[in-house]
Tab-separated table of N, CA and C in Angstrom:
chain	number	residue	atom	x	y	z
A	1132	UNK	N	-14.523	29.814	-38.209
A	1132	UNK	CA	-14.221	31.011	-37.432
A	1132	UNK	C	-13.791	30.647	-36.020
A	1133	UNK	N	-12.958	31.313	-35.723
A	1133	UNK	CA	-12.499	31.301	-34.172
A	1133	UNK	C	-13.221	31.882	-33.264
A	1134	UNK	N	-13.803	30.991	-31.981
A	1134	UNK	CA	-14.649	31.846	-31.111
A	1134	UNK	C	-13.989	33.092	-30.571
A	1135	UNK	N	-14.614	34.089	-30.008
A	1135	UNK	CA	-13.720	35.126	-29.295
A	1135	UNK	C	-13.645	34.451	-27.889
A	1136	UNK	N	-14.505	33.856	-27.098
A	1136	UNK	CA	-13.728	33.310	-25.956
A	1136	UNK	C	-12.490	32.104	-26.247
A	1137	UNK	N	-12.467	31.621	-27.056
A	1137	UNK	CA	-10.939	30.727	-27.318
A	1137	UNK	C	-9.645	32.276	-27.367
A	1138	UNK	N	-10.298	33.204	-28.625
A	1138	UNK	CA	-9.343	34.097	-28.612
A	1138	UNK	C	-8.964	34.687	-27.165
A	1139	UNK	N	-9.881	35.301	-26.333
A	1139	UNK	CA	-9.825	35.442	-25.459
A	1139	UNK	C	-8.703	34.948	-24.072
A	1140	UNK	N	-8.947	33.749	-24.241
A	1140	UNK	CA	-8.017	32.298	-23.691
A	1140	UNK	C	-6.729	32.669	-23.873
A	1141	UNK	N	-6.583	32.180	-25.322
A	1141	UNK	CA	-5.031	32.582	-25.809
A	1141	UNK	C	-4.457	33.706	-25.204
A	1142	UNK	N	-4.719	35.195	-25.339
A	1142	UNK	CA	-4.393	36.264	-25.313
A	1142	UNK	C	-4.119	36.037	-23.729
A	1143	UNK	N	-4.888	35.559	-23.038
A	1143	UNK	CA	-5.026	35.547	-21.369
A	1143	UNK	C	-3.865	34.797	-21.334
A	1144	UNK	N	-3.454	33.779	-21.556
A	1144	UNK	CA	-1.988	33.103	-21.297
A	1144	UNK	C	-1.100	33.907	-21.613
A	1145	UNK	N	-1.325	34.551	-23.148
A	1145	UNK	CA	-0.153	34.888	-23.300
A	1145	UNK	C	0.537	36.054	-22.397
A	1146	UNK	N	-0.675	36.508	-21.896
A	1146	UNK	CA	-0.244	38.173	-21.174
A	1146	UNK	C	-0.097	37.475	-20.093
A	1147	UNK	N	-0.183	36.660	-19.269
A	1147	UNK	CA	0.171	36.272	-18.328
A	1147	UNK	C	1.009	35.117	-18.109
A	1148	UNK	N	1.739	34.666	-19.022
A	1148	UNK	CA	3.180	34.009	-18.978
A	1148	UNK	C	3.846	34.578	-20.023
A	1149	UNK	N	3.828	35.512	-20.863
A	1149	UNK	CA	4.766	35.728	-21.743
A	1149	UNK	C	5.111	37.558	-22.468
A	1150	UNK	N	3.656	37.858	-22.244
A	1150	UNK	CA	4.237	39.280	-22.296
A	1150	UNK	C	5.588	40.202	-21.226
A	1151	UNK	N	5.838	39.454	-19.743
A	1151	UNK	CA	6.177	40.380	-19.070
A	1151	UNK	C	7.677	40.523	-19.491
A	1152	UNK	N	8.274	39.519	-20.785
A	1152	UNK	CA	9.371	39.138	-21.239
A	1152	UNK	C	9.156	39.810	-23.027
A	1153	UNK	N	8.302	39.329	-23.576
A	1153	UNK	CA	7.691	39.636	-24.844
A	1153	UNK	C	6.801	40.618	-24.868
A	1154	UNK	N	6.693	41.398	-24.303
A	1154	UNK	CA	5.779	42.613	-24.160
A	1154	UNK	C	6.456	43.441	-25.055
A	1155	UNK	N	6.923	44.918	-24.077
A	1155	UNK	CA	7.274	46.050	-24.918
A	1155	UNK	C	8.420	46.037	-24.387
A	1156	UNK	N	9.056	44.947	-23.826
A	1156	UNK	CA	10.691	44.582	-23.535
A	1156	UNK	C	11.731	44.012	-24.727
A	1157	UNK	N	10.511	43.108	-25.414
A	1157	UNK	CA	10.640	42.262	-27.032
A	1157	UNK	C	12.146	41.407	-26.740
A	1158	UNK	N	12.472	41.090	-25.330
A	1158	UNK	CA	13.688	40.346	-25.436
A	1158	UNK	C	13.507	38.906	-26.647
A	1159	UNK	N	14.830	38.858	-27.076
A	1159	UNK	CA	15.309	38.050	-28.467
A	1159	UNK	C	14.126	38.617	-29.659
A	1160	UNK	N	13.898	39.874	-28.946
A	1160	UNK	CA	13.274	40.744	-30.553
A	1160	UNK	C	12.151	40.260	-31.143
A	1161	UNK	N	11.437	39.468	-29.950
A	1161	UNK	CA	9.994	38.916	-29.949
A	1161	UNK	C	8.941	39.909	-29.405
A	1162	UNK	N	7.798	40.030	-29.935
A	1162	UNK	CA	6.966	40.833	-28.765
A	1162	UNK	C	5.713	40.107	-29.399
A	1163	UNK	N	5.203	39.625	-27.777
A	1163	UNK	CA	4.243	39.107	-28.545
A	1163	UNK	C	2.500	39.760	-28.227
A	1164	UNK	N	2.708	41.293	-27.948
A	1164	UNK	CA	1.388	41.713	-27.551
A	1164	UNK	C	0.831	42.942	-28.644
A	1165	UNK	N	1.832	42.407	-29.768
A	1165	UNK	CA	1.383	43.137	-30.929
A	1165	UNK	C	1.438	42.321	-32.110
A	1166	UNK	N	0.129	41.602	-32.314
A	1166	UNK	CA	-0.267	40.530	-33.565
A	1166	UNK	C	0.465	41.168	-35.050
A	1167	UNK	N	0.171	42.477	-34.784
A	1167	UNK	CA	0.983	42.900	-36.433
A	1167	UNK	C	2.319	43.013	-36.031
A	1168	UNK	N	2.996	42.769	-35.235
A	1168	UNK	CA	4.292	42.766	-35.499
A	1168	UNK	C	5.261	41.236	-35.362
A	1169	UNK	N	4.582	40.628	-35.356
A	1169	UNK	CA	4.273	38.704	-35.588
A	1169	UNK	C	5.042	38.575	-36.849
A	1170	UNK	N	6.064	37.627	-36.953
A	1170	UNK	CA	6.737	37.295	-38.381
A	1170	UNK	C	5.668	35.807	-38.888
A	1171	UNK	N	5.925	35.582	-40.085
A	1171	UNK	CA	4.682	34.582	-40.334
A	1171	UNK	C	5.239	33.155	-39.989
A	1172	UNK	N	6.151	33.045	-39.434
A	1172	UNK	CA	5.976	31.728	-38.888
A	1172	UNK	C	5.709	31.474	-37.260
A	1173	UNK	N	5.184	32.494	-36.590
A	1173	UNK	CA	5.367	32.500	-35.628
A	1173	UNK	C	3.864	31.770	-34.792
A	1174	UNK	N	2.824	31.874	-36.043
A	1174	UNK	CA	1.234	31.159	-35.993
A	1174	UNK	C	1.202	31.359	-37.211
A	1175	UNK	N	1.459	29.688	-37.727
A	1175	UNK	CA	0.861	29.266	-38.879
A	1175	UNK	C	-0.534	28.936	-38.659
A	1176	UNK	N	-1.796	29.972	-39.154
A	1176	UNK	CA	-2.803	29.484	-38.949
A	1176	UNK	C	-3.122	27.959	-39.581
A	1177	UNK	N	-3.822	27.001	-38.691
A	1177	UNK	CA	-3.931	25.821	-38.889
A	1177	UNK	C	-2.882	24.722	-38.500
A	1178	UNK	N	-1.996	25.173	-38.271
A	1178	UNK	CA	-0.520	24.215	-38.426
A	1178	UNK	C	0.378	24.924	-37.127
A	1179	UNK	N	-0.127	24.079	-36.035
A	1179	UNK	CA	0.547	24.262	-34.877
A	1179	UNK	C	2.333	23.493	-34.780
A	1180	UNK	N	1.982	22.707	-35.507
A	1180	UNK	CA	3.718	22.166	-35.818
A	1180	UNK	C	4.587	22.502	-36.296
A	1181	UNK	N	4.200	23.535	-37.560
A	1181	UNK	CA	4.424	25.017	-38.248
A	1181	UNK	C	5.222	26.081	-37.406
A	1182	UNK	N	4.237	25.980	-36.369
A	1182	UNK	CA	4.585	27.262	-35.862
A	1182	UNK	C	5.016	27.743	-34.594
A	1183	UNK	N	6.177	28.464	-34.647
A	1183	UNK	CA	7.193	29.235	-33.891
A	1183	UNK	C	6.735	28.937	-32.367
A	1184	UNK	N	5.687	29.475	-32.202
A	1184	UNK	CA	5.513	30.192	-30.930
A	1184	UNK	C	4.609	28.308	-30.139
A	1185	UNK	N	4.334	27.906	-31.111
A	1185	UNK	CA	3.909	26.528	-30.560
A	1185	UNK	C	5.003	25.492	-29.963
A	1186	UNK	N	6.059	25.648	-30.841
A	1186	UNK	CA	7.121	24.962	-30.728
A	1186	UNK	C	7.897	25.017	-29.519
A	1187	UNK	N	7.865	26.377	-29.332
A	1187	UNK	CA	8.356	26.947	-27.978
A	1187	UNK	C	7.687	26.714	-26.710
A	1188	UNK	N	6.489	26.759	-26.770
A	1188	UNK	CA	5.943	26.243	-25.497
A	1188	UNK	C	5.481	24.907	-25.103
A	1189	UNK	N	5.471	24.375	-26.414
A	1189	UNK	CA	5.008	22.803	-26.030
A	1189	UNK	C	6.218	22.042	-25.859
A	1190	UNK	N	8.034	22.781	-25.947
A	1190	UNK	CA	8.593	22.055	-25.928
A	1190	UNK	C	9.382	21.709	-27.096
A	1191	UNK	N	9.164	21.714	-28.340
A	1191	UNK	CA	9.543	20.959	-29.486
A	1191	UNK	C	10.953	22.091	-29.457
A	1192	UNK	N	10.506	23.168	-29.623
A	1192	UNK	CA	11.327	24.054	-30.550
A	1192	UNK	C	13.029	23.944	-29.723
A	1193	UNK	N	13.745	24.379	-30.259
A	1193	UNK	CA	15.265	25.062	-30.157
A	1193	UNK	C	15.175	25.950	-28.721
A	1194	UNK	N	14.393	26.925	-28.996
A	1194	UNK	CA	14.169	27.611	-27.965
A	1194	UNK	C	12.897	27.457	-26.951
A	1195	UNK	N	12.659	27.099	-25.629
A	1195	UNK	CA	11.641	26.099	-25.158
A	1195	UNK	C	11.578	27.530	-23.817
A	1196	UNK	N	9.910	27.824	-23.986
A	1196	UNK	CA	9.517	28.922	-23.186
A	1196	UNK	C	8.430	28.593	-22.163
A	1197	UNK	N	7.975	28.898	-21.190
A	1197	UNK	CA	8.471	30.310	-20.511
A	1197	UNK	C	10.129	28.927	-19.901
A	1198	UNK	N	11.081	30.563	-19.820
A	1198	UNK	CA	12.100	29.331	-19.222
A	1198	UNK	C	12.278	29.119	-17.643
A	1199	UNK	N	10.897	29.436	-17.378
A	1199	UNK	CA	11.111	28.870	-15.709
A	1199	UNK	C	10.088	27.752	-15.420
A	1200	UNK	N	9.592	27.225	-16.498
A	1200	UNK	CA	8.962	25.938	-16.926
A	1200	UNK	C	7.657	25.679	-17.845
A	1201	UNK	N	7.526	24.259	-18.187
A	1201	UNK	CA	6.675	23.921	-18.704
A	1201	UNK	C	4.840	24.487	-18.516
A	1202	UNK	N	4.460	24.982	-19.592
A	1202	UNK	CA	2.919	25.547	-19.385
A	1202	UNK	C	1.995	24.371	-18.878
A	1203	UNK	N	1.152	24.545	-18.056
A	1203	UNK	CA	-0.046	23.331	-17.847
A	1203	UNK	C	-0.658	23.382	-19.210
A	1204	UNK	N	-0.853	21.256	-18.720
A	1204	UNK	CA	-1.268	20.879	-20.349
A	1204	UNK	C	-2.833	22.260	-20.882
A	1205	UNK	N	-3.485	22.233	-20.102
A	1205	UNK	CA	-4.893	22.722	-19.941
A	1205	UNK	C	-4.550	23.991	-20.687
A	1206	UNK	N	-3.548	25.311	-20.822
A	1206	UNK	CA	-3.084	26.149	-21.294
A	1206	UNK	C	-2.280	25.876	-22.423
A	1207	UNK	N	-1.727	24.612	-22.521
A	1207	UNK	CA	-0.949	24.006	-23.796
A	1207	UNK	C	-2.180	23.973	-24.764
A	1208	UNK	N	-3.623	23.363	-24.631
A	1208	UNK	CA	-4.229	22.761	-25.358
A	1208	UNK	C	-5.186	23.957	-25.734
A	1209	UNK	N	-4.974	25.223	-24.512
A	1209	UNK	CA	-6.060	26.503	-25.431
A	1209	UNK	C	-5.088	26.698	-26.641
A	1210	UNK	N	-3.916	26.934	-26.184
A	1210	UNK	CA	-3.303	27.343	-27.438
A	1210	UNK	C	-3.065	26.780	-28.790
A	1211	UNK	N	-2.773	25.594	-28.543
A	1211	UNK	CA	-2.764	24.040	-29.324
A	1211	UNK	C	-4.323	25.052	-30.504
A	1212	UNK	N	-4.976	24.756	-29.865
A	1212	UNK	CA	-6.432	24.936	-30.491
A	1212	UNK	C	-6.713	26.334	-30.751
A	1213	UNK	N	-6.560	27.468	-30.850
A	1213	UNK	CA	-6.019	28.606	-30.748
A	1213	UNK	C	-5.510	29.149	-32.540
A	1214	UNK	N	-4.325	28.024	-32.539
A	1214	UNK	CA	-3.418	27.970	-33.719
A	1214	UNK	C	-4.126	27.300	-34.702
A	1215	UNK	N	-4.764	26.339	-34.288
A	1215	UNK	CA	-5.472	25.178	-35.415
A	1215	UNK	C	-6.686	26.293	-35.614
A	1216	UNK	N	-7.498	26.767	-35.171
A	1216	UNK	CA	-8.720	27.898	-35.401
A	1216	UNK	C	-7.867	29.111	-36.115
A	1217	UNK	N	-6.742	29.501	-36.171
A	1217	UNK	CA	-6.286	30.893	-36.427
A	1217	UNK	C	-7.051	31.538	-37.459
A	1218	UNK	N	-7.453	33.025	-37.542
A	1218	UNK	CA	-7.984	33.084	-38.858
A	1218	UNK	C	-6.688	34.013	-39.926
A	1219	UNK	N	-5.771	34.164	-39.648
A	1219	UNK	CA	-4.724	34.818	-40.118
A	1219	UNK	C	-4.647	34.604	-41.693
């Protein structure tokens, strides 16, 4: 099970580097402050390499977010861990 303060964590980054773009703006038709409206690759629970939204912030992906820079590792690694706990 995923603690709720890890969940907690996550959600806190995300609303504060990524909703003000992915909110209820959904630019490139993302939003990420509504879990049910999440396509399934976006958190492969368990499989952060899997998944979308990991790819993007750690760098890997095509599309590499937030684009006014790189997240601190310390916020890389709630999320990192976040994805690997998912219970989805």
């Amino acid at each position: 099970w995923m603690s709720v303060e890890l969940s907690g964590e996550a959600r806190a980054i995300l609303a504060r580097r990524c909703f003000a773009c992915h909110g209820e703006d959904a630019k490139a038709g993302l939003r990420l402050d509504q879990p049910a409206l999440w396509e399934d690759d976006l958190v492969v629970p368990g499989k952060p390499r899997q998944s979308r939204l990991w790819l993007m912030v750690s760098g890997k992906g095509r599309a590499i977010m937030p684009p006014d820079g790189k997240l601190p590792q310390q916020e890389l690694n709630v999320l990192r861990r976040w994805i690997e706990k998912h219970p989805r």
